[in-house]
Amino acid sequence: MRILLPLLLLCLFCHPARATTVLPIQDDQEKRWESQRAAYRQTLTLLGKRPRSEYQAAAEKLKDYALYPDLKYKEYSHYIGAVSRKEVDDFVERFGDSVLATRLQQQYIQMQAIQQNWNTYLKEYKQGQYGARFECQYYWALHQTGQRDKAFAGARKLWMVGTPQDKACDPLFAAWKAKGGITSALAWERTGLAMAQQQYQLAKNLEVFLPAKQQTLSREWRELARDPKRLKDINRYRAWGNDANPLILTGFSRLIRQNSALAMELWPQYQRQFRFSSGEKGVVT
C-alpha cells in the first residue's frame, strides 16, 4: 500500500498537466486562423481599389491559407484582360483539381473572343471542350481567319438543333444566312426538331424561312400540339396529304396520353387516309 499510494497520486496529477499543455496550443491555432481570416477579408478589399501589386503582396502573405487559391483566382478574374497564358498555366498546374482552374481557363479563352484575338482563340480552345457559346466563337474565329467553308459547316451543325442557340452564334448565323446557308428545307427540318422539344416559339420564329404552305402547316402543328382533340376533324388534314404526317403524329402522341380511348377510335381513320411508316405507326401503337 505504501508503494501504490504515491503511484496513484502521480497518476491523478498527470492528466491535468497534459490538458494545460494542449489548450494553449489550440488557442494559438485558433488565433492564427482568425488572423488569416481577417487578413483574407482585408486583402479582398484591395481588389480593384488599390494597385494590383499591392493586392498581390497581401495575397502572398497567405500562401499557406486554405483560401489562397481563391485569392489568386479573384485576382486573375478581375484582371483577366491583362493575364498572361503563363499565369493561367501556372494556376492550372498548382490548382488543377479545383473548379477554379476550369473557370479561369474559360475566362481566359472568352477574353480572346472579346478582344477579337481569333488566331489565339483557335490556338487556345479545343473543339468540344466547353459549351455552345465557345463552339460558336470557335467557328466564328475560323470565319474571321478566312476558313469560311469550315465555319459554315459548323454553323449548320450548331443551327440544326431543337432549342434556341446561344447568342454568341448570331454573327456566325448571320454570315451563313447571307451566303444562302439557311434554306426552307433546313428550316422545316429544324421546325420538326423544335416541335419535338416543345419549343413552340422557336418553331414560330422559323416560319420566316418557310414558303406559304409550310407556314400554314407550322401554325397548325403548334395548334395541334396544344390541343390534340383537333384530330377529330380529319378533313382539316386531308388537303395536305402526307405532308401533314409530322403534325398528325405529334397530335396522336399528345392525345394518347390525354385520352387514349379517343386516340384509338381516331387512329384507324387516319391509317386509311395517310401513309405512315412502321416507325411512325410505333408512335401511336
PDB file of C-alpha atoms in Angstrom:
ATOM      1  CA  MET A   1       0.000   0.000   0.000  1.00  0.00           C
ATOM      2  CA  ARG A   2       2.830   2.402   0.829  1.00  0.00           C
ATOM      3  CA  ILE A   3       4.224   1.912  -2.729  1.00  0.00           C
ATOM      4  CA  LEU A   4       0.852   2.093  -4.543  1.00  0.00           C
ATOM      5  CA  LEU A   5      -0.318   5.312  -2.903  1.00  0.00           C
ATOM      6  CA  PRO A   6       2.399   7.564  -4.367  1.00  0.00           C
ATOM      7  CA  LEU A   7       1.789   5.998  -7.792  1.00  0.00           C
ATOM      8  CA  LEU A   8      -1.915   6.755  -7.591  1.00  0.00           C
ATOM      9  CA  LEU A   9      -1.219  10.328  -6.603  1.00  0.00           C
ATOM     10  CA  LEU A  10       1.169  10.674  -9.514  1.00  0.00           C
ATOM     11  CA  CYS A  11      -1.475   9.446 -11.967  1.00  0.00           C
ATOM     12  CA  LEU A  12      -4.062  11.887 -10.629  1.00  0.00           C
ATOM     13  CA  PHE A  13      -1.797  14.821 -11.357  1.00  0.00           C
ATOM     14  CA  CYS A  14      -0.530  13.675 -14.773  1.00  0.00           C
ATOM     15  CA  HIS A  15      -3.802  14.312 -16.739  1.00  0.00           C
ATOM     16  CA  PRO A  16      -4.372  17.945 -15.734  1.00  0.00           C
ATOM     17  CA  ALA A  17      -0.760  18.662 -16.643  1.00  0.00           C
ATOM     18  CA  ARG A  18      -1.317  17.267 -20.151  1.00  0.00           C
ATOM     19  CA  ALA A  19      -4.501  19.332 -20.605  1.00  0.00           C
ATOM     20  CA  THR A  20      -2.726  22.531 -19.644  1.00  0.00           C
ATOM     21  CA  THR A  21      -0.184  21.957 -22.424  1.00  0.00           C
ATOM     22  CA  VAL A  22      -2.818  21.121 -25.135  1.00  0.00           C
ATOM     23  CA  LEU A  23      -5.173  24.043 -24.559  1.00  0.00           C
ATOM     24  CA  PRO A  24      -2.623  26.806 -25.170  1.00  0.00           C
ATOM     25  CA  ILE A  25      -1.656  25.121 -28.486  1.00  0.00           C
ATOM     26  CA  GLN A  26      -5.309  25.009 -29.547  1.00  0.00           C
ATOM     27  CA  ASP A  27      -5.784  28.633 -28.547  1.00  0.00           C
ATOM     28  CA  ASP A  28      -2.739  29.642 -30.587  1.00  0.00           C
ATOM     29  CA  GLN A  29      -4.056  27.779 -33.628  1.00  0.00           C
ATOM     30  CA  GLU A  30      -7.473  29.421 -33.346  1.00  0.00           C
ATOM     31  CA  LYS A  31      -5.860  32.837 -33.076  1.00  0.00           C
ATOM     32  CA  ARG A  32      -3.753  32.081 -36.170  1.00  0.00           C
ATOM     33  CA  TRP A  33      -6.797  31.009 -38.166  1.00  0.00           C
ATOM     34  CA  GLU A  34      -8.739  34.080 -37.104  1.00  0.00           C
ATOM     35  CA  SER A  35      -5.791  36.266 -38.073  1.00  0.00           C
ATOM     36  CA  GLN A  36      -5.683  34.617 -41.511  1.00  0.00           C
ATOM     37  CA  ARG A  37      -9.440  35.047 -41.974  1.00  0.00           C
ATOM     38  CA  ALA A  38      -9.143  38.721 -41.132  1.00  0.00           C
ATOM     39  CA  ALA A  39      -6.180  39.118 -43.500  1.00  0.00           C
ATOM     40  CA  TYR A  40      -8.137  37.317 -46.251  1.00  0.00           C
ATOM     41  CA  ARG A  41     -11.084  39.704 -45.878  1.00  0.00           C
ATOM     42  CA  GLN A  42      -8.753  42.700 -45.795  1.00  0.00           C
ATOM     43  CA  THR A  43      -6.940  41.525 -48.936  1.00  0.00           C
ATOM     44  CA  LEU A  44     -10.200  41.280 -50.848  1.00  0.00           C
ATOM     45  CA  THR A  45     -10.982  44.925 -50.073  1.00  0.00           C
ATOM     46  CA  LEU A  46      -7.864  45.887 -52.044  1.00  0.00           C
ATOM     47  CA  LEU A  47      -9.063  44.300 -55.287  1.00  0.00           C
ATOM     48  CA  GLY A  48      -9.787  46.998 -57.819  1.00  0.00           C
ATOM     49  CA  LYS A  49      -9.261  49.776 -55.290  1.00  0.00           C
ATOM     50  CA  ARG A  50      -5.507  49.577 -54.878  1.00  0.00           C
ATOM     51  CA  PRO A  51      -2.743  48.732 -57.389  1.00  0.00           C
ATOM     52  CA  ARG A  52      -2.630  45.098 -58.425  1.00  0.00           C
ATOM     53  CA  SER A  53       0.872  44.783 -56.959  1.00  0.00           C
ATOM     54  CA  GLU A  54      -0.437  45.743 -53.524  1.00  0.00           C
ATOM     55  CA  TYR A  55      -3.124  43.053 -53.738  1.00  0.00           C
ATOM     56  CA  GLN A  56      -0.528  40.507 -54.878  1.00  0.00           C
ATOM     57  CA  ALA A  57       1.783  41.336 -51.972  1.00  0.00           C
ATOM     58  CA  ALA A  58      -1.039  40.916 -49.471  1.00  0.00           C
ATOM     59  CA  ALA A  59      -2.139  37.641 -51.052  1.00  0.00           C
ATOM     60  CA  GLU A  60       1.390  36.203 -50.959  1.00  0.00           C
ATOM     61  CA  LYS A  61       1.396  36.527 -47.182  1.00  0.00           C
ATOM     62  CA  LEU A  62      -1.457  33.982 -47.154  1.00  0.00           C
ATOM     63  CA  LYS A  63       0.177  31.316 -49.329  1.00  0.00           C
ATOM     64  CA  ASP A  64      -0.375  28.658 -46.652  1.00  0.00           C
ATOM     65  CA  TYR A  65      -4.013  29.656 -46.093  1.00  0.00           C
ATOM     66  CA  ALA A  66      -6.726  27.313 -47.389  1.00  0.00           C
ATOM     67  CA  LEU A  67      -8.373  30.076 -49.420  1.00  0.00           C
ATOM     68  CA  TYR A  68      -5.199  31.247 -51.139  1.00  0.00           C
ATOM     69  CA  PRO A  69      -6.329  29.705 -54.488  1.00  0.00           C
ATOM     70  CA  ASP A  70      -9.497  31.774 -54.224  1.00  0.00           C
ATOM     71  CA  LEU A  71      -7.447  34.951 -53.734  1.00  0.00           C
ATOM     72  CA  LYS A  72      -5.401  34.227 -56.851  1.00  0.00           C
ATOM     73  CA  TYR A  73      -8.468  33.293 -58.880  1.00  0.00           C
ATOM     74  CA  LYS A  74     -10.193  36.542 -57.910  1.00  0.00           C
ATOM     75  CA  GLU A  75      -7.098  38.483 -58.916  1.00  0.00           C
ATOM     76  CA  TYR A  76      -6.831  36.809 -62.324  1.00  0.00           C
ATOM     77  CA  SER A  77     -10.569  37.023 -62.910  1.00  0.00           C
ATOM     78  CA  HIS A  78     -10.569  40.764 -62.158  1.00  0.00           C
ATOM     79  CA  TYR A  79      -7.556  41.465 -64.356  1.00  0.00           C
ATOM     80  CA  ILE A  80      -8.350  38.813 -66.971  1.00  0.00           C
ATOM     81  CA  GLY A  81      -7.645  41.181 -69.852  1.00  0.00           C
ATOM     82  CA  ALA A  82      -4.043  41.501 -68.715  1.00  0.00           C
ATOM     83  CA  VAL A  83      -3.474  37.928 -67.509  1.00  0.00           C
ATOM     84  CA  SER A  84      -0.817  36.019 -69.443  1.00  0.00           C
ATOM     85  CA  ARG A  85      -1.001  32.450 -70.697  1.00  0.00           C
ATOM     86  CA  LYS A  86       1.842  31.586 -68.312  1.00  0.00           C
ATOM     87  CA  GLU A  87      -0.134  32.839 -65.319  1.00  0.00           C
ATOM     88  CA  VAL A  88      -3.072  30.688 -66.361  1.00  0.00           C
ATOM     89  CA  ASP A  89      -0.837  27.658 -66.890  1.00  0.00           C
ATOM     90  CA  ASP A  90       0.831  28.135 -63.509  1.00  0.00           C
ATOM     91  CA  PHE A  91      -2.540  28.373 -61.795  1.00  0.00           C
ATOM     92  CA  VAL A  92      -3.806  25.236 -63.527  1.00  0.00           C
ATOM     93  CA  GLU A  93      -0.622  23.360 -62.670  1.00  0.00           C
ATOM     94  CA  ARG A  94      -0.944  24.245 -58.980  1.00  0.00           C
ATOM     95  CA  PHE A  95      -4.707  24.015 -58.582  1.00  0.00           C
ATOM     96  CA  GLY A  96      -5.770  21.831 -61.492  1.00  0.00           C
ATOM     97  CA  ASP A  97      -8.071  19.715 -59.329  1.00  0.00           C
ATOM     98  CA  SER A  98     -10.110  22.807 -58.443  1.00  0.00           C
ATOM     99  CA  VAL A  99     -13.171  24.075 -60.316  1.00  0.00           C
ATOM    100  CA  LEU A 100     -11.456  27.470 -60.214  1.00  0.00           C
ATOM    101  CA  ALA A 101      -8.869  26.208 -62.711  1.00  0.00           C
ATOM    102  CA  THR A 102     -11.573  25.397 -65.268  1.00  0.00           C
ATOM    103  CA  ARG A 103     -13.294  28.726 -64.700  1.00  0.00           C
ATOM    104  CA  LEU A 104     -10.069  30.628 -65.214  1.00  0.00           C
ATOM    105  CA  GLN A 105      -9.314  28.781 -68.435  1.00  0.00           C
ATOM    106  CA  GLN A 106     -12.807  29.588 -69.727  1.00  0.00           C
ATOM    107  CA  GLN A 107     -12.460  33.251 -68.812  1.00  0.00           C
ATOM    108  CA  TYR A 108      -9.079  33.479 -70.499  1.00  0.00           C
ATOM    109  CA  ILE A 109     -10.416  31.933 -73.710  1.00  0.00           C
ATOM    110  CA  GLN A 110     -13.524  34.099 -73.591  1.00  0.00           C
ATOM    111  CA  MET A 111     -11.339  37.191 -73.301  1.00  0.00           C
ATOM    112  CA  GLN A 112      -9.646  36.236 -76.561  1.00  0.00           C
ATOM    113  CA  ALA A 113     -13.056  36.422 -78.243  1.00  0.00           C
ATOM    114  CA  ILE A 114     -13.871  39.753 -76.598  1.00  0.00           C
ATOM    115  CA  GLN A 115     -10.542  41.174 -77.750  1.00  0.00           C
ATOM    116  CA  GLN A 116     -11.039  39.521 -81.162  1.00  0.00           C
ATOM    117  CA  ASN A 117      -7.753  37.671 -80.907  1.00  0.00           C
ATOM    118  CA  TRP A 118      -9.079  34.997 -83.240  1.00  0.00           C
ATOM    119  CA  ASN A 119      -5.811  33.249 -84.008  1.00  0.00           C
ATOM    120  CA  THR A 120      -5.114  32.977 -80.291  1.00  0.00           C
ATOM    121  CA  TYR A 121      -8.636  31.704 -79.712  1.00  0.00           C
ATOM    122  CA  LEU A 122      -8.124  28.895 -82.230  1.00  0.00           C
ATOM    123  CA  LYS A 123      -4.837  28.030 -80.586  1.00  0.00           C
ATOM    124  CA  GLU A 124      -6.205  28.000 -77.032  1.00  0.00           C
ATOM    125  CA  TYR A 125      -9.644  26.438 -77.455  1.00  0.00           C
ATOM    126  CA  LYS A 126     -10.011  22.714 -78.014  1.00  0.00           C
ATOM    127  CA  GLN A 127     -13.140  21.969 -80.035  1.00  0.00           C
ATOM    128  CA  GLY A 128     -15.876  20.462 -77.873  1.00  0.00           C
ATOM    129  CA  GLN A 129     -14.051  21.472 -74.690  1.00  0.00           C
ATOM    130  CA  TYR A 130     -16.808  23.606 -73.212  1.00  0.00           C
ATOM    131  CA  GLY A 131     -20.335  24.635 -74.213  1.00  0.00           C
ATOM    132  CA  ALA A 132     -22.205  26.026 -77.209  1.00  0.00           C
ATOM    133  CA  ARG A 133     -21.038  29.602 -76.642  1.00  0.00           C
ATOM    134  CA  PHE A 134     -17.414  28.561 -77.069  1.00  0.00           C
ATOM    135  CA  GLU A 135     -18.267  26.404 -80.080  1.00  0.00           C
ATOM    136  CA  CYS A 136     -19.992  29.349 -81.747  1.00  0.00           C
ATOM    137  CA  GLN A 137     -16.978  31.549 -81.100  1.00  0.00           C
ATOM    138  CA  TYR A 138     -14.678  28.811 -82.382  1.00  0.00           C
ATOM    139  CA  TYR A 139     -16.426  28.674 -85.757  1.00  0.00           C
ATOM    140  CA  TRP A 140     -16.642  32.458 -85.887  1.00  0.00           C
ATOM    141  CA  ALA A 141     -12.883  32.553 -85.296  1.00  0.00           C
ATOM    142  CA  LEU A 142     -12.498  30.229 -88.303  1.00  0.00           C
ATOM    143  CA  HIS A 143     -14.663  32.604 -90.332  1.00  0.00           C
ATOM    144  CA  GLN A 144     -12.652  35.623 -89.244  1.00  0.00           C
ATOM    145  CA  THR A 145      -9.376  33.927 -90.163  1.00  0.00           C
ATOM    146  CA  GLY A 146     -10.548  33.083 -93.671  1.00  0.00           C
ATOM    147  CA  GLN A 147     -11.597  29.457 -93.114  1.00  0.00           C
ATOM    148  CA  ARG A 148     -15.180  30.028 -94.207  1.00  0.00           C
ATOM    149  CA  ASP A 149     -16.065  26.568 -95.519  1.00  0.00           C
ATOM    150  CA  LYS A 150     -15.259  25.061 -92.117  1.00  0.00           C
ATOM    151  CA  ALA A 151     -17.026  27.932 -90.391  1.00  0.00           C
ATOM    152  CA  PHE A 152     -20.260  27.434 -92.351  1.00  0.00           C
ATOM    153  CA  ALA A 153     -20.169  23.667 -91.849  1.00  0.00           C
ATOM    154  CA  GLY A 154     -20.021  24.408 -88.138  1.00  0.00           C
ATOM    155  CA  ALA A 155     -22.824  26.952 -88.447  1.00  0.00           C
ATOM    156  CA  ARG A 156     -25.111  24.325 -89.948  1.00  0.00           C
ATOM    157  CA  LYS A 157     -24.304  21.845 -87.186  1.00  0.00           C
ATOM    158  CA  LEU A 158     -24.973  24.441 -84.486  1.00  0.00           C
ATOM    159  CA  TRP A 159     -28.149  25.742 -86.133  1.00  0.00           C
ATOM    160  CA  MET A 160     -29.769  22.346 -86.618  1.00  0.00           C
ATOM    161  CA  VAL A 161     -30.915  21.835 -83.042  1.00  0.00           C
ATOM    162  CA  GLY A 162     -34.366  21.854 -81.483  1.00  0.00           C
ATOM    163  CA  THR A 163     -33.638  24.553 -78.930  1.00  0.00           C
ATOM    164  CA  PRO A 164     -32.652  28.227 -79.234  1.00  0.00           C
ATOM    165  CA  GLN A 165     -28.916  28.545 -79.721  1.00  0.00           C
ATOM    166  CA  ASP A 166     -26.532  30.751 -77.733  1.00  0.00           C
ATOM    167  CA  LYS A 167     -26.456  34.442 -78.697  1.00  0.00           C
ATOM    168  CA  ALA A 168     -22.754  34.081 -79.427  1.00  0.00           C
ATOM    169  CA  CYS A 169     -23.816  32.228 -82.598  1.00  0.00           C
ATOM    170  CA  ASP A 170     -25.640  35.254 -84.035  1.00  0.00           C
ATOM    171  CA  PRO A 171     -22.720  36.692 -86.074  1.00  0.00           C
ATOM    172  CA  LEU A 172     -21.901  33.251 -87.460  1.00  0.00           C
ATOM    173  CA  PHE A 173     -25.523  32.521 -88.375  1.00  0.00           C
ATOM    174  CA  ALA A 174     -25.925  35.948 -89.984  1.00  0.00           C
ATOM    175  CA  ALA A 175     -22.888  35.382 -92.213  1.00  0.00           C
ATOM    176  CA  TRP A 176     -24.054  31.867 -93.078  1.00  0.00           C
ATOM    177  CA  LYS A 177     -27.561  33.120 -93.872  1.00  0.00           C
ATOM    178  CA  ALA A 178     -26.144  35.887 -96.099  1.00  0.00           C
ATOM    179  CA  LYS A 179     -24.411  33.196 -98.157  1.00  0.00           C
ATOM    180  CA  GLY A 180     -27.685  31.307 -98.617  1.00  0.00           C
ATOM    181  CA  GLY A 181     -26.989  28.703 -95.961  1.00  0.00           C
ATOM    182  CA  ILE A 182     -30.470  28.691 -94.419  1.00  0.00           C
ATOM    183  CA  THR A 183     -32.821  27.006 -96.873  1.00  0.00           C
ATOM    184  CA  SER A 184     -36.522  26.297 -96.464  1.00  0.00           C
ATOM    185  CA  ALA A 185     -35.738  22.562 -96.318  1.00  0.00           C
ATOM    186  CA  LEU A 186     -33.371  23.054 -93.409  1.00  0.00           C
ATOM    187  CA  ALA A 187     -35.836  25.384 -91.688  1.00  0.00           C
ATOM    188  CA  TRP A 188     -38.609  22.782 -91.983  1.00  0.00           C
ATOM    189  CA  GLU A 189     -36.320  20.100 -90.622  1.00  0.00           C
ATOM    190  CA  ARG A 190     -35.424  22.326 -87.686  1.00  0.00           C
ATOM    191  CA  THR A 191     -39.101  23.048 -87.119  1.00  0.00           C
ATOM    192  CA  GLY A 192     -39.562  19.336 -86.548  1.00  0.00           C
ATOM    193  CA  LEU A 193     -36.677  19.332 -84.075  1.00  0.00           C
ATOM    194  CA  ALA A 194     -38.180  22.305 -82.245  1.00  0.00           C
ATOM    195  CA  MET A 195     -41.613  20.704 -82.045  1.00  0.00           C
ATOM    196  CA  ALA A 196     -40.094  17.510 -80.662  1.00  0.00           C
ATOM    197  CA  GLN A 197     -38.593  19.628 -77.883  1.00  0.00           C
ATOM    198  CA  GLN A 198     -41.866  21.577 -77.422  1.00  0.00           C
ATOM    199  CA  GLN A 199     -40.018  24.759 -78.378  1.00  0.00           C
ATOM    200  CA  TYR A 200     -43.050  26.413 -79.925  1.00  0.00           C
ATOM    201  CA  GLN A 201     -41.634  29.932 -80.002  1.00  0.00           C
ATOM    202  CA  LEU A 202     -38.590  28.713 -81.920  1.00  0.00           C
ATOM    203  CA  ALA A 203     -40.868  26.918 -84.383  1.00  0.00           C
ATOM    204  CA  LYS A 204     -42.807  30.148 -84.837  1.00  0.00           C
ATOM    205  CA  ASN A 205     -39.611  32.130 -85.435  1.00  0.00           C
ATOM    206  CA  LEU A 206     -38.575  29.686 -88.161  1.00  0.00           C
ATOM    207  CA  GLU A 207     -41.670  30.489 -90.233  1.00  0.00           C
ATOM    208  CA  VAL A 208     -39.853  33.395 -91.904  1.00  0.00           C
ATOM    209  CA  PHE A 209     -37.713  30.843 -93.761  1.00  0.00           C
ATOM    210  CA  LEU A 210     -40.683  28.747 -94.958  1.00  0.00           C
ATOM    211  CA  PRO A 211     -42.906  29.034 -98.050  1.00  0.00           C
ATOM    212  CA  ALA A 212     -46.571  29.887 -97.503  1.00  0.00           C
ATOM    213  CA  LYS A 213     -47.831  26.279 -97.451  1.00  0.00           C
ATOM    214  CA  GLN A 214     -45.344  25.209 -94.792  1.00  0.00           C
ATOM    215  CA  GLN A 215     -46.063  28.323 -92.758  1.00  0.00           C
ATOM    216  CA  THR A 216     -49.666  27.181 -92.550  1.00  0.00           C
ATOM    217  CA  LEU A 217     -48.551  23.673 -91.635  1.00  0.00           C
ATOM    218  CA  SER A 218     -46.263  25.055 -88.959  1.00  0.00           C
ATOM    219  CA  ARG A 219     -49.067  27.071 -87.372  1.00  0.00           C
ATOM    220  CA  GLU A 220     -51.392  24.063 -87.386  1.00  0.00           C
ATOM    221  CA  TRP A 221     -48.608  21.911 -85.926  1.00  0.00           C
ATOM    222  CA  ARG A 222     -48.386  24.186 -82.893  1.00  0.00           C
ATOM    223  CA  GLU A 223     -52.163  24.352 -82.511  1.00  0.00           C
ATOM    224  CA  LEU A 224     -52.422  20.577 -82.683  1.00  0.00           C
ATOM    225  CA  ALA A 225     -49.657  20.103 -80.128  1.00  0.00           C
ATOM    226  CA  ARG A 226     -51.559  22.325 -77.712  1.00  0.00           C
ATOM    227  CA  ASP A 227     -54.986  20.865 -78.480  1.00  0.00           C
ATOM    228  CA  PRO A 228     -54.732  17.303 -79.890  1.00  0.00           C
ATOM    229  CA  LYS A 229     -58.531  16.939 -79.921  1.00  0.00           C
ATOM    230  CA  ARG A 230     -58.375  18.852 -83.212  1.00  0.00           C
ATOM    231  CA  LEU A 231     -57.679  15.419 -84.729  1.00  0.00           C
ATOM    232  CA  LYS A 232     -61.419  14.740 -84.517  1.00  0.00           C
ATOM    233  CA  ASP A 233     -61.749  16.807 -87.717  1.00  0.00           C
ATOM    234  CA  ILE A 234     -59.830  14.641 -90.185  1.00  0.00           C
ATOM    235  CA  ASN A 235     -60.892  16.842 -93.095  1.00  0.00           C
ATOM    236  CA  ARG A 236     -58.634  19.527 -91.682  1.00  0.00           C
ATOM    237  CA  TYR A 237     -55.586  17.466 -92.748  1.00  0.00           C
ATOM    238  CA  ARG A 238     -56.734  15.669 -95.918  1.00  0.00           C
ATOM    239  CA  ALA A 239     -55.869  18.599 -98.178  1.00  0.00           C
ATOM    240  CA  TRP A 240     -52.205  18.455 -97.120  1.00  0.00           C
ATOM    241  CA  GLY A 241     -51.901  14.738 -97.740  1.00  0.00           C
ATOM    242  CA  ASN A 242     -48.830  13.076 -96.270  1.00  0.00           C
ATOM    243  CA  ASP A 243     -47.170  16.450 -95.704  1.00  0.00           C
ATOM    244  CA  ALA A 244     -49.369  16.517 -92.603  1.00  0.00           C
ATOM    245  CA  ASN A 245     -47.870  13.308 -91.192  1.00  0.00           C
ATOM    246  CA  PRO A 246     -45.479  15.018 -88.735  1.00  0.00           C
ATOM    247  CA  LEU A 247     -48.352  17.116 -87.373  1.00  0.00           C
ATOM    248  CA  ILE A 248     -50.679  14.149 -87.051  1.00  0.00           C
ATOM    249  CA  LEU A 249     -48.093  12.065 -85.225  1.00  0.00           C
ATOM    250  CA  THR A 250     -47.423  14.886 -82.772  1.00  0.00           C
ATOM    251  CA  GLY A 251     -51.157  15.196 -82.188  1.00  0.00           C
ATOM    252  CA  PHE A 252     -51.587  11.482 -81.538  1.00  0.00           C
ATOM    253  CA  SER A 253     -48.571  11.307 -79.239  1.00  0.00           C
ATOM    254  CA  ARG A 254     -50.261  14.002 -77.122  1.00  0.00           C
ATOM    255  CA  LEU A 255     -53.800  12.638 -77.436  1.00  0.00           C
ATOM    256  CA  ILE A 256     -52.877   9.102 -76.431  1.00  0.00           C
ATOM    257  CA  ARG A 257     -51.663  10.461 -73.085  1.00  0.00           C
ATOM    258  CA  GLN A 258     -54.690  12.682 -72.572  1.00  0.00           C
ATOM    259  CA  ASN A 259     -57.480  10.464 -73.929  1.00  0.00           C
ATOM    260  CA  SER A 260     -56.271   7.055 -75.078  1.00  0.00           C
ATOM    261  CA  ALA A 261     -59.810   5.859 -75.915  1.00  0.00           C
ATOM    262  CA  LEU A 262     -60.331   8.747 -78.335  1.00  0.00           C
ATOM    263  CA  ALA A 263     -56.876   8.207 -79.847  1.00  0.00           C
ATOM    264  CA  MET A 264     -57.643   4.514 -80.528  1.00  0.00           C
ATOM    265  CA  GLU A 265     -61.002   5.466 -82.022  1.00  0.00           C
ATOM    266  CA  LEU A 266     -59.499   8.006 -84.433  1.00  0.00           C
ATOM    267  CA  TRP A 267     -56.301   6.195 -85.395  1.00  0.00           C
ATOM    268  CA  PRO A 268     -57.853   3.666 -87.850  1.00  0.00           C
ATOM    269  CA  GLN A 269     -59.401   6.560 -89.819  1.00  0.00           C
ATOM    270  CA  TYR A 270     -56.003   8.219 -90.205  1.00  0.00           C
ATOM    271  CA  GLN A 271     -54.334   4.956 -91.181  1.00  0.00           C
ATOM    272  CA  ARG A 272     -56.791   4.618 -94.057  1.00  0.00           C
ATOM    273  CA  GLN A 273     -56.260   8.193 -95.251  1.00  0.00           C
ATOM    274  CA  PHE A 274     -52.488   8.640 -94.776  1.00  0.00           C
ATOM    275  CA  ARG A 275     -49.391   6.523 -95.390  1.00  0.00           C
ATOM    276  CA  PHE A 276     -47.329   6.007 -92.258  1.00  0.00           C
ATOM    277  CA  SER A 277     -44.078   4.117 -91.976  1.00  0.00           C
ATOM    278  CA  SER A 278     -43.741   1.343 -89.411  1.00  0.00           C
ATOM    279  CA  GLY A 279     -41.652   3.705 -87.279  1.00  0.00           C
ATOM    280  CA  GLU A 280     -44.316   6.406 -87.441  1.00  0.00           C
ATOM    281  CA  LYS A 281     -47.024   3.909 -86.524  1.00  0.00           C
ATOM    282  CA  GLY A 282     -44.991   2.988 -83.452  1.00  0.00           C
ATOM    283  CA  VAL A 283     -45.647   6.458 -82.051  1.00  0.00           C
ATOM    284  CA  VAL A 284     -49.314   5.548 -81.645  1.00  0.00           C
ATOM    285  CA  THR A 285     -49.461   1.762 -81.447  1.00  0.00           C
TER     286      THR A 285
END
